[in-house]
Each structure stands twice: as C-alpha cells, then as structure tokens.
C-alpha cells in the first residue's frame, strides 16, 4: 500500500502489536483450557489471506497451500477485485492444484466458494451460508450432468452484484471442468416466476420484481440451474407447478427467489457491461444472451411510460408507508417546512450519514439524537443523523405568537418549552457522494452562504479582503471574515445590500425569505397588506396576514393585534417587495415578479424539502443473550428460571449434553480438555459412538457440579464468589464442549456478559468521521501526540484541544454517553480488561496483558469491529471517547465491515478477549452460525479492498458553483466533477488530505439520547409522536394517526390474537414447551405448572391507545369501524375488562 512514512509507521505498529498479542494468546490456549488448543481467529493482512481464512471454516485443507499467493499473482495480472481473478482461482482450486478433496464435486464446490469469497471481499459469510452446496443433476436427454447451485437466505448479505458474479464463477468452473449446461423444461421456467411472485406477495417485498418475460428469458438461457433449500412455510400457489421431477421442493425457496430477482435480473446490465469486454477471452461467450436480455428489460421497463423526458421529481412516500407507533414523522415528501436540502459534508456526515442543526434536535422534542436513524425520502432509504451548527437551524412560532430562527443550541433550549409550531425544520446536510452512489438526480438546493460567496468571488478581480472591502464599502474585518468563514459570519442588512448593489450579486441568504412558497395571489395579498399597514419603525397595525409572514419564514414579534418587525426585516421586505414604490410587478412566477421590482436579485431560498421519519433509535450497550449468561457453561434444568450455577450447586448435579474426556493421569472423567480434578493436560477425548440407526449419539449425562465448581474456585485461589453466576441451558455445538466454569465466575465478578461465541460484545450505532478535535474525545494532547497526532489539518503543531485533526483509518472513538440507562463503553471495556488480566494470571498461569489503572488508559488499546452477517473482523485502535451513543470511525473502517452509516449497528470487542475466548466450537452447526463470528481478523486496512461505496465520498473543501447550477436542472450527479476518494486510491493521499465543507464546533452537541428511549410507556411514546405531528408544519397529523392505526396497531392486535389461538404452553420449572397442553394438565417432564406463552396483555396492550387515537383524530369511518370490530373480537375472547373505580381528579 502506498502511504506516507507516518501512516506506514502507524500500520507497522498495529501489525507488531497484533502479532505479539496473538503469540501470547497462542501460549495461553496451548494450556488446553479451551475447546481448541490454538487461537481460532485467523490473522489476515490482505484480501487474499482473508479469502483463505473464511473458506478454511468449511474446508480446512485450503490453509497454507499457496492459494493466497496465487490470488496476489492474478491481481497483478488483472487488477484488484477483477472478476477474472475469482474465476481463475475457483477453477484452479476445483482442479485440486493446491490441495486434495474427497471427490471432484467437493473440489468444485470449494472452488466456487473461494471465488465467491473473493468478490465479497472475504468479509461476509455468504460464501459459507448463502451458497449452500453444489449438486450435479442429469440432463433430460441424458447427455451429461449439469450444475445446480443451491442458495439460501444468507445470500442477501453478499449484495446483488457479488451474488450474480458468484453464478458466473460457478458457470466458469462448470465449462472448464467439462460439465453440460442446464436444460429447463417449460414447467421449470414457469415455476421461476410463480415462486418469485408468491415470495414477493407473501414473504417480503423484493428490491426488484422482474416481469414474467424477464424471468422466463433468464431461466431458459442461464447455463446453470439456480435452486435453493425451502425457507418459508408457504407452498407455491400454482398446484400445476408442484412436485416437478427435478424441483422436488414445493415450499418457497428464499435464496432461489433472491438470486432470480435482485441479483441476476437486476444486475444484468452490470454483468453484460463487464462480459462484453472480456467475456469471449474467458470463454464465456455463451453469456452473450445478456445483451438481448438487457434490451428486453429496457423494453419492459418502458411500457406504460410517456414518451419524452420529464424533469423534476415527484413525492416519494416509500419511507412513510411502514410507520411505527411512537416514532415521529418529521416531514411529508417535498412538503414545505421539512428538512431543506443543503449540499455538503461535515466531519461526521457522508457515507449515508446526514447532519442537522442541534437546535432542530431540541425543537423536535428530542426524538432525534446523534446516531438516530431516520428513514428519508431521498437520496437513499435511511441515514444516521449527526450535528452541524454551521447550517440553518429551525424557524419556530412561540406560544406568544413570536416567530424567530433558532441559531444556537442555547437559544433552542431556552425557547423549547414555549414552541407552538415548527415552521421550518432547518437544513439537512447531504453530501454529493450519496447522490452519486444512488444514481439519484441532483435536486435544487436553497440559496445558501457557500453558493453566495462564490458569486461574490466571481465579481472580484481578486478574491481578497482588500478587493471586497474597496469594491463594496464594507469593513476590512468583515470582508476578511466573509471570505474565510462564509458559513458562520453574520452580516447586517446594510452590508448585505451594499455588497449586492455594488457587485450585482443576489441578496445574502440571511436576508432572503422563502418567497417561492407563496402563490401569486398570496404575494399580492402580502404586498397589499404591508403597503397599507407597515409603519417606518417596523410596526404592522394588524396581524390579519400573519400567516403569510410565517409562510416565508420572516421573524417578527406579536402584540395585541399588531406585529413588529426588526429594522433589517422591515427594510428587506420594503425593498424586495417594492413597498411604497410604483414599480410594476410582472412575471410568470413569484420570484420573477419579485425580481421585476427588487433592486437586487433574489434567489430561491427554499430549494427542495426532504421528508423523513424516525427509524430506529441510536444504540450503545453491552450485548446480552437470553438469560444474560456470564459463561457458556450448561446448567440444564437444574439451573432453574435464572439459569444460575448456585441453583445447580443446591441440587449437586447438572444434566445436559457434555463432551467426554478421560484423564490419563488420575483416570477421572471430565468435561473439559484439561482435567478439572488434577489439572493434567494429558486428557483423551472419547468420541461418542453413533447409534445403530445412524442417529447422532445421545451425549446427555449428569455431572457432579460441586466438584467442578470447587476446582474452579481453587484455580482462582478464593472461596468467595459472586451471588449470581449465570450459565446457559445447554451447548449448541455437536461436540458439546463447555466453556471453562472459571471464566463464568470471573465474568460474574466483573459484571460482564458473554456472547454465544465466548467473547463480550458492545453493540453500537455506526457513524463515519474523518476529522475530530481533542476536546471532543476526552483525550489529552500528550496522549494524542504519542499516538501519532502531532499536527493538525493545517500542518500546525498540536498544542490546543480545539485544533482539527484528521483521523487515521483504523482509529475508533468509543461511545460514552452520560445520558440514558445503559453503561458507557469505557466502563464495560475497562471491566473486560480486568477480566482478561485475571483470566490470564489465574486460569492460564501467565502474566497479565492490559494492566490498566483507569478507564482513560483504554486509549491506545486494540479492538475488533464486526458487523452482523459478516465473518471477518477489522482491527481498530481506541483514541478517545465521545458523549454520543455511536461508535465513530473512519468511513474506510465501516466499509471494511461492509457497512455504511445509514443508522444500522455493529459491535466492538477487545482484541485479547477474542484471541483467548472465541471458539467456533461454541457455535451451532446450523446454517447462519458463521455469521457474526470473527473467523478472520484483518489487521491492516487496504482502501482498495473495502466496500466500493466508500470510494464515492467526496474529499472537497468546498463545492463548485456548477453543482448548484446543475442541481437546478436535475442533472445526474456524475455530470458535475467533485473530488472523491476514488480519485486518490492507490496513492499516498488515500489516507490523508480529505476535506470537508461544513465544520461544527463540537460533535457532542445537541441531543445525546433520543426521547423515544426515555419515555417509559407506549401511550407516552404515542402521545409524543402525535405532539410532534401537530407541532411540525410539514406533517399531516390526521394522516399520521391513520398510518399508525393501519400499519401498526391493527396488524399487531390481529396478528397477536391469531397467535393466541395457536400458542404453545410452557412449564414454569423446566421451561419445556408443548404445542398442545398435556391431558394431565401439568408438565410431563417434571410435573411442573404450565403457563401460556402468549398473554392476554400482549394482545390488549395497544387496544386503548388505538381506540383513543381513532377517537381523537378524524380518521375514516372505515378505520374507526375496523377498530370497533377488533375490540369486539377481544371482548368475545377475554370478556369485558373489570370496572375500575377512578378518582374525580382523572376527569378534571
């Protein structure tokens, strides 16, 4: 990798520390206290090693065979991430050039997995879990065998393009290994569309739903069969397409439907774009049918569309269709008063994240916090929200009638209790790269300071303070501030008009109103009203047209039937609207009319308003499994309801499935790979004998828990232990090797919980960050200098905690929110370090590793980042702590986990915790078990090997005027050249020198914990949601009520009522479940009391809030009657609720 000497030294230090930690952990694991005697997290320096590490989980023989070296050779020939690299390596593995497999079919299957892992960057588990197996089937004419690729649901983690390339890889192997092509018959072709249609209607909406013609064409021409395991409970609806000879499955196959819709059909243009270049060279000319398919697809898509090219955009209601109770709507699509689009990238925005003013967070009742996910209208589907105080804040009307703009967080806090209406939410900052990545047309932005200053500079011979001051008559100091800090420099109306008059540029945005939101009739009324009533001192005699001032966002104060404008607002309105002049007002639009009478040009301040609603709240908390276990030690039914070790000690035995080990030293039978009685390593694993009928052997037996517990206390050299130590019901892997009980005792002592793989995870929302200030992350100047941060972005030596520093690619900032109910990351990780140190010294008999004195000493320690649905972790280094509930890391870091910053979450855990405690033998062997498991650790981040979405993040310090002009014409984002990461890949600048357009004083500003998380009941959440709907002008409160009832309450109540009639019953004592209650009325296993698994309360919990909502808001009579019918159904099942005596105070 090309990088500066500073970054090279940074990477070298990370590598060295990782290797040393790995060596120490290897020595510890060699003590045989774990299921495996070696560290089970494989280290990988690059993509090639990562691919081998992932595939080794199912084919261990691929390790250390030269496959990684061969991938690097192919990359040198074709280029990194070229699909041909994957095809060649897949074929060579299938030829068994590197290692031997039991047969050719297994070799080809593993080869396909290797190629598939390469195109998925060796990160996701789709090559292991999504591609299930390769089957060989006979052609109908008997001329040979063809490939049948079996897929399952986890294939979605690969993404549409990579999954489609996986099919190409399989076909390349097929052709070069001499196998025949697939020959579908008419019914098999018809089955494809029928199954996809049923999946789309009954299971989930597909990203792309192809037409019948498309699926028929693709199925007929695809040289390999796409198949899948049954994943749904529904059978296909067409009875004529069931029980086909070569498709025996009648139930819907999720993986099959995904490949044949959102993959091959959707990505066909991209596949053909590449194959048309080198397909013939690779012998893939039989895929030339894609050219005809793409033409067919274009034809099908154009049906029903009007001829001619339309401009502009239409409201998109997708984000609001699945509204959930308690999560507010902040703006309807394109509705004035919603979030105003502002182009730019802040230090914490971009890569799907967006920024708003901290005052907006407060004005919307605290529902939006840093890290909160909003479902948005455009350019994508969702975004994590962050703060930026250099953009516009909200304009609000107070209860006393005053209208003002909230420019600071302090102003917002002081006025928050008095806000009656949010007239304008303020800006939302979205970077150009997000439009580029989604191929969303640019849409008009409201006139803003960064656009205005470029027009000013164009009119100056030299863009210097001297030239600006001398040309306009403003002070040199103001001119200097305007050119240097145009976003935050406040300007008086006199100076604004002087600049516009002398330089012939539009009026400054601070003195421009939302005139374009008026109709021509409203503009006429406004001019007439002001002409008759506006006095020289800014007083307006009557408030009859007050709503028009609110419509244009003009601040004013209200009195008894009168209004008062400030000097500057009165001057701006008089002059721009031609009040008191005889100037003719002509034009086709409102702005054209205003510009015909205004002495200076007025631009459209409104631009585009973007709709949004709350998605999921931000999250930062330790992961806890069901039962919140401290260790993966089985307690069986003897553990009781709490699954506690103490309960088993009372009974003296634990009955569960256990591995069988025999100590050769003391001859004792033990459940651990090292004898718990004499601590000998010389232990033999007794493999269970399969039963005669071929079934797996029953490994259930009772063990003397007191002996094992006492031996664990002896290892700890103590007789004192925590009051509650919690285990699990049973182990999940077929070998049934439990985690050592000593680890559970230590975790209970340090109040940390275990994940299913033996590690302790901290789940948190993801946000990208490229620059930070020391004051924001609780790190000292000295410590940052030790970590390599010696200069700021301007090259100045680091001396002050307000200097801006560029983040190194593998550094992370942990979430330590002072608000909320969950423990911050520094508390959890500090306790994990204590646990690991005590584990090393007392269990493994080795020196401690961390030796931290306090939480701040976590700075500099190494952590792993791992996203759901992936199996490859990325190494990170802690450099500080934020007050947010999101973990902040470089966009490269998130992209290395195949994630963006759209509001989803991933997890962090300590490096040594993973090395010592992770084991694949704790995980089940069912499909999906490799997801969210750190099978591989990438310790060096190569930007060329991360998700290519990150390449579209722009690196500019400011956007050109051409962007705003192109947006006015709805041009494509690639028609405007903006510097982005893709431009510097493979150079030293790929790690350093990124820019941002909008700064913020402190990213810890604003709301830190969403009100959604602090409101205790659903009724309170619902009341707060409807309060926001009434409060924000861009929201239709009656429609919100309708959506909550239709999309949430009615569905939930009906669904739970249906489940109630089909529910299981559960034993209170042993937790045994029964589909039907036993005739004896008690548990057949332990004679315990039986309970329903679905309570009446789960059905009726939303009934009263729903009825109240239907009563309070003018929903349709059909919806009200639907609610009454549901109420009657509940009454028929459970009877009427008991009368409850109420105090008179309830009715006052």
Coordinates of N, CA and C in Angstrom, one line a residue, residues 442-526:
X442 N -29.5 15.1 -9.1 CA -29.3 16.2 -8.3 C -30.6 17.0 -8.2
X443 N -31.0 17.5 -7.1 CA -32.2 18.3 -7.0 C -31.9 19.7 -6.4
X444 N -32.7 20.7 -6.8 CA -32.3 22.1 -6.4 C -32.1 22.3 -4.9
X445 N -31.1 23.0 -4.6 CA -30.8 23.4 -3.2 C -31.2 24.8 -3.0
X446 N -31.6 25.1 -1.8 CA -32.0 26.5 -1.4 C -30.7 27.4 -1.5
X447 N -30.9 28.6 -1.8 CA -29.8 29.6 -1.8 C -29.1 29.7 -0.5
X448 N -27.8 29.5 -0.5 CA -27.1 29.4 0.8 C -25.8 30.2 0.8
X449 N -25.2 30.3 1.9 CA -24.0 31.1 2.0 C -22.8 30.7 1.1
X450 N -22.6 29.4 1.0 CA -21.5 28.9 0.2 C -21.7 29.1 -1.3
X451 N -22.9 29.2 -1.7 CA -23.2 29.5 -3.1 C -23.0 31.0 -3.3
X452 N -23.5 31.8 -2.3 CA -23.5 33.2 -2.4 C -22.0 33.7 -2.5
X453 N -21.1 33.2 -1.6 CA -19.8 33.7 -1.6 C -19.0 33.4 -2.9
X454 N -19.4 32.3 -3.6 CA -18.7 32.0 -4.9 C -19.2 33.1 -5.9
X455 N -20.4 33.5 -5.8 CA -20.8 34.5 -6.8 C -20.1 35.8 -6.5
X456 N -19.9 36.1 -5.2 CA -19.2 37.3 -4.8 C -17.7 37.3 -5.3
X457 N -17.1 36.1 -5.2 CA -15.7 36.0 -5.6 C -15.6 36.1 -7.1
X458 N -16.6 35.7 -7.9 CA -16.6 35.8 -9.3 C -16.6 37.3 -9.8
X459 N -17.2 38.1 -9.0 CA -17.3 39.5 -9.3 C -16.1 40.3 -8.9
X460 N -15.2 39.7 -8.1 CA -14.0 40.4 -7.7 C -12.8 40.1 -8.7
X461 N -12.0 41.1 -8.9 CA -10.8 40.8 -9.7 C -9.9 39.9 -9.0
X462 N -9.8 40.0 -7.7 CA -9.0 39.1 -6.8 C -9.9 38.8 -5.6
X463 N -10.0 37.6 -5.2 CA -10.9 37.2 -4.1 C -10.1 37.5 -2.8
X464 N -9.8 38.8 -2.5 CA -9.1 39.2 -1.3 C -9.9 40.1 -0.4
X465 N -9.7 40.2 0.9 CA -10.4 41.1 1.7 C -10.3 42.6 1.2
X466 N -9.1 42.9 0.8 CA -8.9 44.3 0.3 C -9.8 44.6 -0.9
X467 N -9.9 43.7 -1.8 CA -10.7 43.9 -3.0 C -12.2 44.0 -2.7
X468 N -12.6 43.1 -1.8 CA -14.1 43.1 -1.4 C -14.4 44.3 -0.6
X469 N -13.6 44.8 0.3 CA -13.9 46.0 1.1 C -13.9 47.2 0.2
X470 N -12.9 47.3 -0.7 CA -12.8 48.5 -1.5 C -14.0 48.6 -2.5
X471 N -14.4 47.4 -3.0 CA -15.5 47.4 -4.0 C -16.9 47.6 -3.4
X472 N -17.1 47.4 -2.1 CA -18.4 47.4 -1.6 C -18.6 48.4 -0.4
X473 N -17.5 48.9 0.1 CA -17.5 49.8 1.2 C -17.7 49.2 2.6
X474 N -17.7 47.9 2.7 CA -17.8 47.2 4.0 C -16.4 47.2 4.7
X475 N -16.4 46.9 5.9 CA -15.1 47.0 6.7 C -14.2 45.8 6.2
X476 N -12.9 46.1 6.4 CA -11.9 45.1 6.0 C -12.1 43.9 6.9
X477 N -12.4 44.1 8.1 CA -12.6 42.9 9.1 C -13.7 42.0 8.6
X478 N -14.8 42.6 8.2 CA -16.0 41.8 7.8 C -15.7 41.1 6.5
X479 N -15.0 41.8 5.6 CA -14.6 41.2 4.3 C -13.7 40.0 4.5
X480 N -12.8 40.1 5.5 CA -11.9 39.0 5.8 C -12.7 37.8 6.3
X481 N -13.6 38.1 7.2 CA -14.4 37.0 7.8 C -15.3 36.4 6.8
X482 N -15.9 37.1 5.9 CA -16.8 36.6 4.9 C -16.0 35.6 3.9
X483 N -14.8 36.0 3.6 CA -14.1 35.2 2.6 C -13.5 33.9 3.3
X484 N -13.2 34.1 4.6 CA -12.6 33.0 5.3 C -13.6 32.0 5.9
X485 N -14.7 32.6 6.5 CA -15.7 31.8 7.2 C -17.1 32.3 6.7
X486 N -17.4 32.0 5.5 CA -18.7 32.5 5.0 C -19.9 31.8 5.6
X487 N -19.8 30.6 6.2 CA -20.9 29.9 6.7 C -21.4 30.5 8.0
X488 N -20.5 31.0 8.8 CA -20.8 31.4 10.2 C -20.8 32.9 10.4
X489 N -20.3 33.6 9.4 CA -20.2 35.1 9.6 C -21.6 35.7 9.4
X490 N -22.1 36.4 10.5 CA -23.4 37.1 10.4 C -23.1 38.5 9.7
X491 N -24.1 38.9 8.9 CA -23.9 40.2 8.2 C -25.1 41.0 8.3
X492 N -25.0 42.3 8.5 CA -26.1 43.2 8.7 C -26.8 43.5 7.3
X493 N -28.0 43.9 7.4 CA -28.8 44.2 6.1 C -28.1 45.3 5.3
X494 N -27.5 46.2 6.0 CA -26.9 47.3 5.3 C -25.7 46.8 4.5
X495 N -24.8 46.0 5.1 CA -23.7 45.4 4.4 C -24.1 44.4 3.3
X496 N -25.2 43.7 3.6 CA -25.7 42.7 2.6 C -26.2 43.5 1.3
X497 N -26.9 44.6 1.5 CA -27.4 45.3 0.4 C -26.3 46.1 -0.3
X498 N -25.3 46.5 0.4 CA -24.1 47.2 -0.2 C -23.4 46.2 -1.1
X499 N -23.2 45.0 -0.7 CA -22.5 44.0 -1.5 C -23.3 43.7 -2.7
X500 N -24.6 43.4 -2.6 CA -25.4 43.1 -3.7 C -25.5 44.2 -4.7
X501 N -25.6 45.4 -4.2 CA -25.7 46.6 -5.1 C -24.5 46.8 -5.9
X502 N -23.3 46.8 -5.2 CA -22.1 47.1 -5.9 C -21.5 46.0 -6.8
X503 N -21.8 44.7 -6.4 CA -21.2 43.6 -7.1 C -22.2 42.9 -8.0
X504 N -23.5 43.4 -7.9 CA -24.6 42.8 -8.7 C -24.7 41.3 -8.5
X505 N -24.7 40.9 -7.2 CA -24.9 39.5 -6.9 C -26.2 39.4 -6.1
X506 N -26.8 38.2 -6.0 CA -28.1 38.1 -5.2 C -27.9 38.5 -3.8
X507 N -29.0 38.8 -3.2 CA -29.0 39.2 -1.8 C -28.6 38.1 -0.9
X508 N -27.8 38.4 0.1 CA -27.3 37.4 1.1 C -28.4 36.5 1.6
X509 N -28.2 35.2 1.7 CA -29.3 34.3 2.2 C -29.9 34.6 3.6
X510 N -29.0 35.3 4.4 CA -29.6 35.6 5.8 C -30.7 36.7 5.6
X511 N -30.7 37.4 4.5 CA -31.7 38.5 4.3 C -32.7 38.1 3.2
X512 N -32.7 36.9 2.8 CA -33.7 36.4 1.8 C -34.7 35.5 2.5
X513 N -36.0 35.6 2.0 CA -37.0 34.8 2.6 C -37.5 33.7 1.7
X514 N -38.4 32.8 2.2 CA -38.9 31.7 1.4 C -40.0 32.2 0.5
X515 N -39.7 33.2 -0.4 CA -40.8 33.8 -1.2 C -41.4 32.8 -2.2
X516 N -40.6 31.8 -2.6 CA -41.1 30.9 -3.7 C -42.2 30.0 -3.1
X517 N -42.5 29.9 -1.8 CA -43.5 29.1 -1.3 C -44.9 29.8 -1.3
X518 N -44.9 31.1 -1.7 CA -46.1 31.8 -1.9 C -46.7 31.6 -3.3
X519 N -48.0 31.6 -3.4 CA -48.7 31.7 -4.7 C -48.7 33.2 -5.1
X520 N -49.0 33.4 -6.4 CA -49.0 34.8 -6.8 C -50.1 35.6 -6.1
X521 N -51.2 34.9 -5.8 CA -52.3 35.6 -5.1 C -51.9 35.9 -3.7
X522 N -51.1 35.0 -3.0 CA -50.6 35.3 -1.7 C -49.6 36.4 -1.7
X523 N -48.8 36.5 -2.8 CA -47.8 37.6 -2.9 C -48.5 38.9 -3.0
X524 N -49.6 38.9 -3.8 CA -50.3 40.2 -4.0 C -51.0 40.6 -2.7
X525 N -51.5 39.6 -1.9 CA -52.1 40.0 -0.6 C -51.0 40.5 0.4
X526 N -49.9 39.9 0.4 CA -48.8 40.3 1.3 C -48.4 41.7 0.9

